[in-house]
Amino acid sequence: SKLPPRVLYWFRTDLRLHDSPALHAALELKPEFFYPIWTWDPQYVFAHKVGVNRCNFLLESIENLSFSLTACNPKAKLHVVRGPPQTVIPALCKAWNITHLVYEKDTAGYAAVRDAEIKAYVLKEGIEVIDILGHTLYDPQAIIELNGGKPTMSISSWSAAAKKLSSPSRPLPPPDKLPSPGDMPLAGFSREDHPVMTGVDLNEAYRVSATTCFDTMAGPDGNFSIPTMEELGFPPATTSIHGGETEALKRLEAYCADKARVVKFAKPKTSPAEFDPPATTQLSPYLKFGCLGSREFLWRVRDTIDQWDKDENGKKNNEITEHPENLEGQLCFREMYYAAEWSQGLRFGQIRGNAICRFIDWRLQNQYDADGLKTHPRPLGHTRDEERLSAWKEGRTGFPWIDAIMRQLRQEGWIHHLARHSVACFLTRGQCYISWERGAETFDELLIDWDPCANAGNWMWLSCSAFFSMYYRVYGVKSFPEKYDKTGKLVRKFCPELVNFPDKFIYTPHLAPVDVQERAGCIIGRDYPFPMLDEKAEKEQCMQRVKAAYALGLYGNDPATFDGSAVTK
Ligand code: FAD
């Protein structure tokens, strides 16, 4: 006879109970037992150099979710399983007599590859798999199909496709009760019974962990506890941004309490120099880990605007910001990158093999003569590039606007969108002429909200490799921040050595006369670096190089870029 449903519910980037179509579907099965798990996937931790702030955010989010599960059933908690999901999920399904594996579908990057493999394996074992979209508002695959099978390379092409689909539904409420989790016997587990699955691109760390995970998957106390930062070998976090669904909903509520702010939100007008509080919602870390549902965000924004409009009797509706500069438009950019990523899969995060990525040879130190292009490739790992990259990463370029942002990124794990524009442009086509892949790697390490679609997509945008092509528009390291803040608040906060400089020199302290430097208690070249490059001269050169790359018209999937000499990765 058929077993009553025993559900293994696998939480991933959906660390919430509200607005969860997959969780809803799992509970619709009326399971006898409901096993909520999180798998601590070494591939996730080691393939990415996850920094201290993202790791901390994740642990806090897991902890918060576990509390919420317990509130729905005193016997429930989130079981953290240490080990690669490709190995532990099939094993747990067997040990706990699972009938249904349920999870929110992930369409992006490594997760999509991993899930396809696990799904195929588990189905073969006669277990039902229910995977339902929930992370995004729309199905990326459906968007691409409606876009004629082509990647969505602009917000207008994305919008045209999305218009053909029904509008996202209102968020589902969280459950208030949960079925009991079953007992979780691990006795009798052995590696031999559960061979490690192959076929995945196993790196060294993954392989080690796969062979030892059966001894350690329930954690040091054998009770699937949530690891601590210490157990994972991390020092304490430095950010003021804390994880969890509770915090996410509180922040959404607080942001929307100021209705006019929501109504008049216009992204280009929000200041990258504001940080306490920031000028945008700062909800990206919560959307990334799914502590906040995207439909919850969307409908809260829509309802807030409707309410404001009612309060104002519709008299001021010319003050409502339009798409895509409004808040809803921000979610649409997120969707655009998810759809574009779906069209490329794993290659979206790199130049090589990426059909949408313009090939710009970031190694070239081009010199031009009357005949056109003469190129002098410098070797990979060229010292000057490495020095520039380290200085950028560590916030010691000698350009206070860049340094303040990079230090904020390291300390807080979050920076404003236009701050990301500034530092990404500077590293790539603006001044340093270093591949966007290197910048994206740094963001992967330091951002809490790192996301395979938004990060690579935006890096391609800023480096003029895809989505955007106006390479002659470069952010000035003085003129741009001055548009928002002539007093240099962000610099004074994150580069405290410059705190006493007068406003006039706050973005260019090296131009201050020595007596001004002395009075500010900071001598440039001793207490803060000189600019590491000539901003204007490098900008001119970069523009010429990118112009030449555009003239060549190669893309990352072009065989000409595959010959070993012309790839950067
Ligand atoms: P808000 O302005 O309040 O917007 C609300 C939400 O919309 C955000 O939380 C985010 O989920 C989404 N959103 C807004 N703008 C974008 C955008 N351009 N692309 C995708 N989603 C967007 N965002 C990430 O979530 N993860 C990343 O790894 C990431 N890497 C980036 C790298 C570069 C080089 C650049 C220029 C941008 C990157 N962004 C990334 C996009 C954007 O900067 C952040 O989403 C945004 O600044 C987050 O702050 P917020 O929540 O206050 O945004």
Coordinates of C-alpha atoms and ligand atoms in Angstrom, one line a residue:
S1 CA 0.0 0.0 0.0
K2 CA 1.1 3.6 -0.6
L3 CA 2.9 5.2 2.3
P4 CA 1.4 8.4 3.6
P5 CA 3.5 11.3 2.3
R6 CA 6.8 11.9 4.1
V7 CA 8.2 15.1 2.8
L8 CA 11.8 16.1 2.8
Y9 CA 11.7 19.9 2.4
W10 CA 14.9 21.3 1.2
F11 CA 15.4 25.0 2.0
R12 CA 17.9 26.9 -0.1
T13 CA 17.6 30.4 -1.3
D14 CA 14.1 30.6 0.2
L15 CA 14.8 31.1 3.9
R16 CA 11.3 32.2 4.7
L17 CA 7.8 30.9 5.5
H18 CA 5.8 33.6 3.8
D19 CA 5.3 33.9 0.0
S20 CA 6.5 30.4 -0.6
P21 CA 4.6 28.5 -3.3
A22 CA 6.9 25.4 -2.9
L23 CA 6.3 25.2 0.9
H24 CA 2.6 25.7 0.2
A25 CA 2.6 22.7 -2.2
A26 CA 4.5 20.6 0.3
L27 CA 1.9 21.2 3.0
E28 CA -1.0 20.6 0.5
L29 CA 0.2 17.0 0.5
K30 CA -0.9 16.8 4.1
P31 CA 2.3 14.9 5.0
E32 CA 2.5 12.5 7.9
F33 CA 6.1 13.7 8.5
F34 CA 7.7 16.9 7.3
Y35 CA 11.5 17.1 7.5
P36 CA 12.9 20.6 6.9
I37 CA 16.5 20.6 6.0
W38 CA 19.3 22.9 4.8
T39 CA 22.3 21.2 3.3
W40 CA 25.7 22.8 4.0
D41 CA 27.1 22.4 0.5
P42 CA 30.9 22.5 0.4
Q43 CA 30.7 23.5 -3.3
Y44 CA 28.9 26.6 -2.3
V45 CA 31.4 27.5 0.4
F46 CA 34.6 26.6 -1.4
A47 CA 33.9 27.4 -5.0
H48 CA 32.9 30.8 -3.8
K49 CA 35.2 32.6 -1.5
V50 CA 32.3 33.5 0.7
G51 CA 33.3 36.3 3.0
V52 CA 32.6 36.7 6.6
N53 CA 29.6 39.0 6.3
R54 CA 27.7 36.8 3.8
C55 CA 28.4 33.7 5.9
N56 CA 27.1 35.4 9.0
F57 CA 24.0 36.6 7.3
L58 CA 23.3 33.1 6.1
L59 CA 23.7 31.6 9.5
E60 CA 21.5 34.2 11.1
S61 CA 18.8 33.6 8.4
I62 CA 19.0 29.8 9.0
E63 CA 18.6 30.4 12.7
N64 CA 15.7 32.7 12.3
L65 CA 14.0 30.2 10.0
S66 CA 14.6 27.4 12.5
F67 CA 12.9 29.5 15.2
S68 CA 9.9 30.1 12.9
L69 CA 9.6 26.4 12.2
T70 CA 9.6 25.6 15.9
A71 CA 6.9 28.3 16.4
C72 CA 4.7 26.2 14.0
N73 CA 5.5 22.9 15.7
P74 CA 7.5 22.6 18.9
K75 CA 9.1 19.5 17.6
A76 CA 10.2 21.1 14.4
K77 CA 13.5 22.9 13.7
L78 CA 15.7 23.4 10.6
H79 CA 18.1 20.4 10.3
V80 CA 21.4 21.5 8.9
V81 CA 23.0 18.6 7.0
R82 CA 26.7 19.0 6.5
G83 CA 27.7 17.6 3.1
P84 CA 27.2 17.9 -0.6
P85 CA 23.5 17.6 -1.4
Q86 CA 24.2 15.3 -4.3
T87 CA 25.3 12.8 -1.7
V88 CA 23.3 13.5 1.4
I89 CA 19.9 14.0 -0.2
P90 CA 19.6 10.6 -1.8
A91 CA 21.0 9.1 1.4
L92 CA 18.5 10.9 3.7
C93 CA 15.6 10.0 1.3
K94 CA 16.5 6.4 1.8
A95 CA 17.1 6.5 5.6
W96 CA 14.0 8.4 6.3
N97 CA 11.7 6.7 3.9
I98 CA 10.9 9.9 2.0
T99 CA 8.1 9.8 -0.5
H100 CA 8.4 13.4 -1.7
L101 CA 11.3 15.8 -2.1
V102 CA 10.1 19.4 -2.3
Y103 CA 12.0 22.6 -2.9
E104 CA 11.8 26.0 -4.5
K105 CA 13.1 25.8 -8.0
D106 CA 16.4 27.6 -8.6
T107 CA 17.0 28.5 -12.3
A108 CA 20.4 29.9 -11.9
G109 CA 24.1 28.9 -12.1
Y110 CA 25.5 25.9 -10.2
A111 CA 22.2 25.4 -8.4
A112 CA 20.3 24.6 -11.6
V113 CA 23.0 22.0 -12.6
R114 CA 23.0 20.5 -9.1
D115 CA 19.2 20.2 -8.9
A116 CA 18.9 18.6 -12.3
E117 CA 21.3 15.9 -11.2
I118 CA 19.7 15.3 -7.8
K119 CA 16.2 15.3 -9.3
A120 CA 17.1 12.6 -11.9
Y121 CA 18.7 10.4 -9.3
V122 CA 15.9 10.7 -6.8
L123 CA 13.2 10.1 -9.4
K124 CA 14.9 6.9 -10.3
E125 CA 14.5 5.8 -6.7
G126 CA 10.7 6.2 -7.0
I127 CA 10.5 9.4 -5.0
E128 CA 8.3 12.2 -6.2
V129 CA 10.0 15.6 -6.8
I130 CA 8.0 18.8 -6.5
D131 CA 10.0 21.9 -7.5
I132 CA 8.2 25.1 -7.9
L133 CA 9.3 28.6 -8.9
G134 CA 9.2 31.2 -6.2
H135 CA 12.5 33.1 -6.2
T136 CA 11.5 35.3 -9.1
L137 CA 8.3 37.0 -10.1
Y138 CA 8.3 35.3 -13.5
D139 CA 9.7 32.1 -15.0
P140 CA 12.9 33.0 -16.7
Q141 CA 12.4 30.2 -19.2
A142 CA 9.0 31.5 -20.2
I143 CA 10.4 35.0 -20.6
I144 CA 13.1 33.8 -22.9
E145 CA 10.6 31.8 -25.0
L146 CA 8.4 34.8 -25.3
N147 CA 11.4 36.8 -26.4
G148 CA 11.8 34.5 -29.4
G149 CA 14.4 32.3 -27.6
K150 CA 16.8 35.3 -27.4
P151 CA 18.4 36.6 -24.2
T152 CA 16.7 39.6 -22.7
M153 CA 19.4 42.2 -23.3
S154 CA 17.4 45.3 -22.3
I155 CA 14.7 46.2 -19.9
S156 CA 12.3 47.0 -22.8
S157 CA 12.7 43.5 -24.4
W158 CA 12.2 42.0 -20.9
S159 CA 9.1 44.1 -20.3
A160 CA 7.6 43.2 -23.7
A161 CA 7.9 39.5 -22.9
A162 CA 6.7 39.9 -19.3
K163 CA 3.6 41.7 -20.5
K164 CA 2.5 38.6 -22.2
L165 CA 2.4 36.7 -19.0
S166 CA -0.1 37.1 -16.2
S167 CA 0.9 39.5 -13.4
P168 CA 2.5 37.9 -10.4
S169 CA 0.0 36.7 -7.9
R170 CA -0.2 38.1 -4.4
P171 CA 2.1 36.4 -1.8
L172 CA 0.8 33.3 0.0
P173 CA 0.6 33.7 3.8
P174 CA 3.0 31.7 6.0
P175 CA 1.7 28.5 7.6
D176 CA 0.8 28.7 11.3
K177 CA 1.1 24.9 11.9
L178 CA 3.4 22.3 10.5
P179 CA 3.3 18.5 10.6
S180 CA 5.6 16.8 12.9
P181 CA 9.1 15.9 11.7
G182 CA 9.7 12.2 11.8
D183 CA 12.5 10.8 13.9
M184 CA 15.7 11.0 12.1
P185 CA 17.7 7.8 12.4
L186 CA 21.1 7.8 11.0
A187 CA 22.2 4.5 12.4
G188 CA 23.2 2.0 9.7
F189 CA 24.4 4.7 7.4
S190 CA 27.5 3.7 5.6
R191 CA 29.4 5.1 2.7
E192 CA 29.3 1.9 0.8
D193 CA 25.4 2.0 0.8
H194 CA 25.4 5.4 -0.6
P195 CA 28.0 5.8 -3.2
V196 CA 29.0 9.3 -4.0
M197 CA 27.3 10.5 -7.2
T198 CA 29.5 11.3 -10.0
G199 CA 29.1 13.4 -13.1
V200 CA 29.4 16.7 -11.3
D201 CA 32.5 18.8 -11.7
L202 CA 34.1 17.9 -8.4
N203 CA 36.7 20.1 -7.0
E204 CA 39.1 18.9 -4.4
A205 CA 37.2 20.3 -1.4
Y206 CA 34.1 18.7 -2.6
R207 CA 35.7 15.3 -3.1
V208 CA 37.2 15.3 0.4
S209 CA 33.9 16.2 2.0
A210 CA 31.9 13.7 -0.1
T211 CA 33.9 10.8 1.2
T212 CA 33.9 11.8 4.9
C213 CA 30.4 13.4 5.1
F214 CA 28.6 10.3 6.5
D215 CA 30.7 10.5 9.6
T216 CA 30.0 14.2 10.1
M217 CA 26.8 15.2 8.3
A218 CA 24.8 15.5 11.5
G219 CA 27.4 17.9 13.0
P220 CA 29.6 17.7 16.0
D221 CA 26.8 16.8 18.4
G222 CA 25.0 14.5 16.0
N223 CA 21.8 16.6 16.1
F224 CA 22.0 18.6 12.8
S225 CA 22.8 21.8 14.7
I226 CA 23.4 25.1 12.9
P227 CA 27.1 25.6 12.6
T228 CA 28.7 28.6 14.3
M229 CA 31.0 31.1 12.6
E230 CA 33.7 29.6 14.8
E231 CA 33.1 26.0 13.6
L232 CA 33.4 27.3 10.1
G233 CA 36.6 29.0 10.8
F234 CA 35.4 32.5 10.4
P235 CA 36.2 35.5 12.6
P236 CA 33.2 37.6 13.7
A237 CA 31.3 39.5 11.1
T238 CA 31.8 43.3 10.7
T239 CA 28.5 44.2 9.1
S240 CA 25.5 45.9 10.6
I241 CA 23.1 44.0 8.3
H242 CA 21.5 41.1 10.0
G243 CA 19.9 38.1 8.3
G244 CA 16.5 36.5 8.7
E245 CA 12.9 36.7 7.5
T246 CA 11.8 38.6 10.7
E247 CA 14.4 41.3 10.0
A248 CA 13.5 41.3 6.3
L249 CA 9.8 41.9 6.9
K250 CA 10.6 44.6 9.5
R251 CA 12.8 46.4 7.1
L252 CA 10.2 46.2 4.3
E253 CA 7.6 47.6 6.7
A254 CA 9.8 50.4 7.8
Y255 CA 10.7 51.4 4.3
C256 CA 7.1 51.5 3.1
A257 CA 5.9 53.3 6.2
D258 CA 7.1 56.5 4.4
K259 CA 4.6 56.2 1.6
A260 CA 5.9 59.3 -0.3
R261 CA 9.4 57.8 -0.4
V262 CA 8.0 54.7 -2.1
V263 CA 5.9 56.7 -4.5
K264 CA 8.8 59.0 -5.5
F265 CA 11.6 56.5 -5.5
A266 CA 13.6 57.2 -8.6
K267 CA 16.8 55.1 -8.8
P268 CA 19.1 57.5 -10.6
K269 CA 18.2 60.2 -8.0
T270 CA 19.1 58.1 -5.0
S271 CA 22.4 59.0 -3.5
P272 CA 25.3 56.6 -3.4
A273 CA 26.9 58.8 -0.7
E274 CA 24.1 58.1 1.8
F275 CA 24.7 55.3 4.2
D276 CA 23.0 55.9 7.4
P277 CA 20.3 55.0 6.3
P278 CA 21.0 54.3 2.7
A279 CA 18.9 55.9 0.0
T280 CA 17.6 52.6 -1.4
T281 CA 15.8 49.8 0.4
Q282 CA 18.9 47.7 1.2
L283 CA 16.7 44.7 0.8
S284 CA 19.0 42.9 -1.7
P285 CA 20.6 40.6 0.9
Y286 CA 17.1 39.4 1.9
L287 CA 15.9 38.9 -1.6
K288 CA 19.1 37.0 -2.4
F289 CA 18.6 34.4 0.4
G290 CA 14.9 34.5 0.0
C291 CA 14.3 35.9 3.5
L292 CA 12.0 38.2 1.6
G293 CA 9.7 36.9 -1.1
S294 CA 9.7 38.9 -4.3
R295 CA 5.9 38.9 -4.5
E296 CA 5.7 40.2 -0.9
F297 CA 8.0 43.1 -2.0
L298 CA 6.2 43.8 -5.2
W299 CA 2.7 43.9 -3.7
R300 CA 3.7 45.9 -0.7
V301 CA 5.1 48.5 -3.0
R302 CA 2.0 48.4 -5.2
D303 CA -0.3 48.7 -2.2
T304 CA 1.7 51.5 -0.7
I305 CA 1.4 53.5 -3.9
D306 CA -2.3 52.8 -4.2
Q307 CA -2.9 53.9 -0.6
W308 CA -0.9 57.1 -1.1
D309 CA -2.9 57.8 -4.2
K310 CA -6.1 57.3 -2.3
D311 CA -4.9 59.5 0.5
E312 CA -4.1 62.2 -2.0
N313 CA -7.4 61.7 -3.9
G314 CA -5.5 60.9 -7.0
K315 CA -4.6 64.6 -7.3
K316 CA -0.9 64.1 -7.3
N317 CA -0.5 61.1 -9.5
N318 CA 1.9 62.9 -11.7
E319 CA 4.4 62.5 -8.8
I320 CA 4.4 58.7 -9.1
T321 CA 7.7 57.7 -10.6
E322 CA 7.5 55.6 -13.7
H323 CA 9.0 52.3 -14.8
P324 CA 11.8 51.4 -14.8
E325 CA 13.2 54.0 -12.4
N326 CA 10.6 53.2 -9.7
L327 CA 10.9 50.5 -7.1
E328 CA 8.9 47.9 -9.1
G329 CA 11.3 48.6 -12.0
Q330 CA 14.2 47.6 -9.8
L331 CA 12.7 44.2 -9.3
C332 CA 12.3 44.1 -13.1
F333 CA 16.0 44.5 -13.6
R334 CA 16.5 41.6 -11.3
E335 CA 14.1 39.6 -13.4
M336 CA 15.9 40.7 -16.6
Y337 CA 19.2 39.3 -15.4
Y338 CA 17.6 36.1 -14.2
A339 CA 16.1 35.6 -17.7
A340 CA 19.3 36.5 -19.5
E341 CA 21.3 34.1 -17.2
W342 CA 18.9 31.3 -17.9
S343 CA 19.7 31.7 -21.6
Q344 CA 23.4 31.2 -21.0
G345 CA 23.6 28.9 -17.9
L346 CA 26.8 28.7 -16.1
R347 CA 28.7 30.6 -18.8
F348 CA 26.9 33.7 -17.9
G349 CA 29.5 34.3 -15.1
Q350 CA 32.5 34.3 -17.4
I351 CA 33.7 35.6 -20.8
R352 CA 34.6 32.3 -22.4
G353 CA 31.8 30.7 -24.1
N354 CA 29.3 33.4 -23.1
A355 CA 27.4 34.3 -26.3
I356 CA 26.1 37.6 -25.0
C357 CA 29.5 38.9 -23.7
R358 CA 31.4 41.1 -26.0
F359 CA 35.0 40.0 -26.2
I360 CA 37.3 42.8 -24.9
D361 CA 40.9 41.6 -24.5
W362 CA 41.5 43.0 -21.1
R363 CA 45.2 42.1 -21.4
L364 CA 45.9 44.4 -24.2
Q365 CA 48.0 47.4 -23.7
N366 CA 47.1 48.8 -27.1
Q367 CA 49.2 51.4 -28.7
Y368 CA 47.8 53.1 -31.7
D369 CA 49.4 54.6 -34.8
A370 CA 48.1 56.1 -37.9
D371 CA 47.3 52.6 -39.4
G372 CA 45.0 51.7 -36.5
L373 CA 45.5 49.0 -34.0
K374 CA 48.8 47.7 -32.7
T375 CA 48.5 45.5 -29.7
H376 CA 51.0 44.4 -27.1
P377 CA 49.4 41.7 -24.9
R378 CA 50.8 41.7 -21.4
P379 CA 50.9 38.3 -19.7
L380 CA 48.2 37.1 -17.4
G381 CA 48.9 38.1 -13.8
H382 CA 50.9 41.1 -15.0
T383 CA 52.4 42.8 -11.9
R384 CA 50.9 46.2 -12.7
D385 CA 47.4 44.7 -13.0
E386 CA 47.8 42.7 -9.9
E387 CA 48.9 45.7 -8.0
R388 CA 46.0 47.8 -9.3
L389 CA 43.6 45.0 -8.5
S390 CA 44.8 44.6 -4.9
A391 CA 44.8 48.4 -4.3
W392 CA 41.2 48.5 -5.6
K393 CA 40.1 45.6 -3.6
E394 CA 41.7 46.9 -0.4
G395 CA 40.6 50.5 -0.8
R396 CA 44.0 52.1 -1.3
T397 CA 43.9 53.4 -4.8
G398 CA 44.5 57.0 -3.7
F399 CA 41.1 58.0 -5.0
P400 CA 39.0 58.6 -1.9
W401 CA 35.6 58.0 -3.6
I402 CA 36.7 54.6 -4.8
D403 CA 38.5 53.7 -1.6
A404 CA 35.6 54.7 0.6
I405 CA 33.2 52.5 -1.4
M406 CA 35.6 49.5 -1.4
R407 CA 36.1 49.8 2.3
Q408 CA 32.4 50.1 2.9
L409 CA 31.9 47.0 0.8
R410 CA 34.4 45.1 2.9
Q411 CA 33.0 46.3 6.2
E412 CA 29.2 46.2 5.5
G413 CA 28.9 43.7 2.7
W414 CA 26.6 46.1 0.8
I415 CA 27.1 49.3 -1.3
H416 CA 24.7 51.5 -3.2
H417 CA 24.0 50.6 -6.8
L418 CA 25.7 53.8 -8.2
A419 CA 28.6 53.1 -5.9
R420 CA 28.9 49.7 -7.6
H421 CA 28.8 51.5 -10.9
S422 CA 31.7 53.8 -9.9
V423 CA 34.0 51.0 -8.7
A424 CA 33.1 48.6 -11.5
C425 CA 33.6 51.2 -14.2
F426 CA 36.9 52.3 -12.6
L427 CA 38.3 48.7 -12.5
T428 CA 37.3 47.8 -16.0
R429 CA 36.8 50.2 -18.9
G430 CA 37.1 53.4 -16.9
Q431 CA 40.7 53.4 -15.7
C432 CA 42.4 50.1 -14.7
Y433 CA 41.4 48.0 -17.8
I434 CA 41.1 44.8 -15.8
S435 CA 38.6 42.1 -16.7
W436 CA 35.2 42.3 -15.2
E437 CA 35.6 38.7 -14.1
R438 CA 38.1 39.8 -11.6
G439 CA 35.8 42.4 -10.2
A440 CA 32.9 40.0 -10.1
E441 CA 35.0 37.6 -8.1
T442 CA 35.8 40.3 -5.5
F443 CA 32.1 41.1 -5.3
D444 CA 31.4 37.4 -4.8
E445 CA 33.6 37.4 -1.8
L446 CA 32.5 40.6 -0.2
L447 CA 28.8 41.2 -1.1
I448 CA 26.1 39.7 1.1
D449 CA 23.7 39.9 -1.8
W450 CA 26.0 38.2 -4.3
D451 CA 23.8 36.6 -6.9
P452 CA 24.9 34.7 -10.0
C453 CA 22.6 36.6 -12.3
A454 CA 22.7 40.1 -10.9
N455 CA 26.4 40.2 -10.3
A456 CA 27.7 38.9 -13.6
G457 CA 24.9 40.8 -15.5
N458 CA 25.7 44.1 -13.9
W459 CA 29.5 43.6 -14.3
M460 CA 28.9 43.0 -18.0
W461 CA 26.8 46.1 -18.1
L462 CA 29.4 48.3 -16.4
S463 CA 32.3 47.0 -18.4
C464 CA 30.2 47.5 -21.6
S465 CA 30.5 43.8 -22.4
A466 CA 26.8 43.4 -22.6
F467 CA 23.5 45.2 -21.9
F468 CA 25.1 48.7 -22.2
S469 CA 27.4 50.0 -24.8
M470 CA 28.1 53.7 -24.1
Y471 CA 31.7 53.2 -23.3
Y472 CA 32.5 56.9 -23.7
R473 CA 30.4 57.6 -20.5
V474 CA 32.8 57.2 -17.6
Y475 CA 32.2 58.0 -14.0
G476 CA 34.5 60.7 -12.7
V477 CA 36.1 60.0 -9.3
K478 CA 35.4 63.6 -8.2
S479 CA 32.8 65.0 -10.5
F480 CA 30.4 62.1 -10.0
P481 CA 30.3 62.0 -6.2
E482 CA 30.2 65.8 -6.0
K483 CA 26.8 65.6 -7.8
Y484 CA 25.4 63.9 -4.7
D485 CA 27.6 65.1 -1.9
K486 CA 30.1 68.0 -1.9
T487 CA 31.0 67.3 1.7
G488 CA 32.4 63.8 1.2
K489 CA 30.4 62.1 4.0
L490 CA 31.1 58.6 2.7
V491 CA 34.8 59.3 2.5
R492 CA 35.0 60.8 6.0
K493 CA 33.3 57.7 7.4
F494 CA 35.2 55.0 5.6
C495 CA 38.6 56.7 5.1
P496 CA 39.0 58.2 8.5
E497 CA 42.5 59.4 7.8
L498 CA 41.0 62.0 5.5
V499 CA 38.3 63.2 7.9
N500 CA 39.9 66.6 8.5
F501 CA 40.3 67.6 4.9
P502 CA 38.3 70.6 3.8
D503 CA 35.4 69.8 1.4
K504 CA 37.3 71.3 -1.5
F505 CA 39.9 68.6 -1.4
I506 CA 37.9 65.7 0.0
Y507 CA 37.8 63.8 -3.3
T508 CA 41.3 65.0 -4.4
P509 CA 43.4 65.3 -1.2
H510 CA 46.7 65.0 -3.2
L511 CA 45.9 68.4 -4.7
A512 CA 45.8 70.0 -1.3
P513 CA 48.8 72.3 -0.5
V514 CA 51.1 70.8 2.1
D515 CA 50.0 73.1 4.8
V516 CA 46.4 72.0 4.3
Q517 CA 47.6 68.4 4.5
E518 CA 49.5 69.2 7.7
R519 CA 46.5 70.8 9.3
A520 CA 44.3 67.8 8.3
G521 CA 46.9 65.6 10.0
C522 CA 47.3 63.5 6.9
I523 CA 50.2 63.7 4.5
I524 CA 49.5 62.3 1.1
G525 CA 52.0 59.7 0.2
R526 CA 52.6 58.9 3.9
D527 CA 49.3 58.6 5.6
Y528 CA 47.1 58.1 2.5
P529 CA 48.4 57.0 -1.0
F530 CA 48.9 59.2 -4.0
P531 CA 46.5 58.3 -6.9
M532 CA 47.8 55.1 -8.3
L533 CA 47.2 56.2 -11.9
D534 CA 46.5 59.2 -14.0
E535 CA 42.7 59.2 -14.1
K536 CA 42.3 61.2 -17.3
A537 CA 45.1 59.6 -19.3
E538 CA 44.0 56.1 -18.5
K539 CA 40.4 56.9 -19.3
E540 CA 41.4 58.1 -22.8
Q541 CA 43.4 54.9 -23.4
C542 CA 40.7 52.6 -22.1
M543 CA 38.2 54.3 -24.4
Q544 CA 40.4 53.7 -27.4
R545 CA 40.9 50.0 -26.4
V546 CA 37.2 49.4 -26.0
K547 CA 36.4 51.2 -29.2
A548 CA 38.9 49.0 -31.0
A549 CA 37.3 45.9 -29.4
Y550 CA 33.9 47.0 -30.5
A551 CA 35.2 47.5 -34.0
L552 CA 36.5 43.9 -34.0
G553 CA 33.1 42.8 -32.9
L554 CA 34.0 39.5 -31.2
Y555 CA 31.9 37.8 -28.6
G556 CA 32.8 35.4 -25.9
N557 CA 31.5 32.5 -27.8
D558 CA 33.5 33.3 -30.9
P559 CA 36.0 30.6 -31.9
A560 CA 38.5 33.4 -32.4
T561 CA 38.5 34.0 -28.6
F562 CA 39.0 30.4 -27.9
D563 CA 42.5 29.9 -29.2
G564 CA 44.1 30.2 -25.8
S565 CA 45.9 33.4 -26.5
A566 CA 42.7 35.5 -26.5
V567 CA 40.9 34.3 -23.5
T568 CA 41.2 35.8 -20.1
K569 CA 40.0 32.8 -18.1
Ligands
FAD1 P1 16.8 48.9 -4.4 O1 17.2 50.0 -5.3 O2 16.1 49.1 -3.2 O3 16.1 47.8 -5.3 C1 15.2 46.8 -4.8 C2 15.7 45.4 -5.3 O4 15.7 45.3 -6.7 C3 17.1 45.1 -4.9 O5 17.2 44.6 -3.6 C4 17.5 44.0 -5.9 O6 17.0 42.8 -5.6 C5 16.8 44.5 -7.2 N1 17.7 45.3 -8.0 C6 17.8 46.6 -8.0 N2 18.7 47.0 -9.0 C7 19.1 45.9 -9.6 C8 20.0 45.6 -10.6 N3 20.7 46.5 -11.3 N4 20.2 44.3 -10.9 C9 19.6 43.3 -10.3 N5 18.7 43.5 -9.3 C10 18.5 44.8 -9.0 N6 22.5 43.0 -7.0 C11 22.3 41.9 -6.3 O7 21.3 41.6 -5.8 N7 23.4 41.0 -6.3 C12 24.6 41.2 -6.8 O8 25.5 40.3 -6.8 C13 24.7 42.4 -7.5 N8 25.9 42.7 -8.1 C14 26.1 43.9 -8.7 C15 27.3 44.2 -9.4 C16 27.5 45.5 -10.0 C17 28.8 45.7 -10.7 C18 26.4 46.4 -10.0 C19 26.6 47.7 -10.7 C20 25.2 46.1 -9.5 C21 25.0 44.9 -8.8 N9 23.8 44.5 -8.2 C22 23.6 43.3 -7.6 C23 22.6 45.3 -8.5 C24 22.2 46.4 -7.5 O9 23.3 47.3 -7.3 C25 21.7 45.9 -6.1 O10 20.7 45.0 -6.3 C26 21.2 47.1 -5.3 O11 22.1 48.1 -5.2 C27 20.8 46.5 -4.0 O12 20.4 47.6 -3.1 P2 18.9 47.8 -2.7 O13 18.3 46.5 -2.1 O14 18.8 49.0 -1.8 O15 18.2 48.1 -4.1

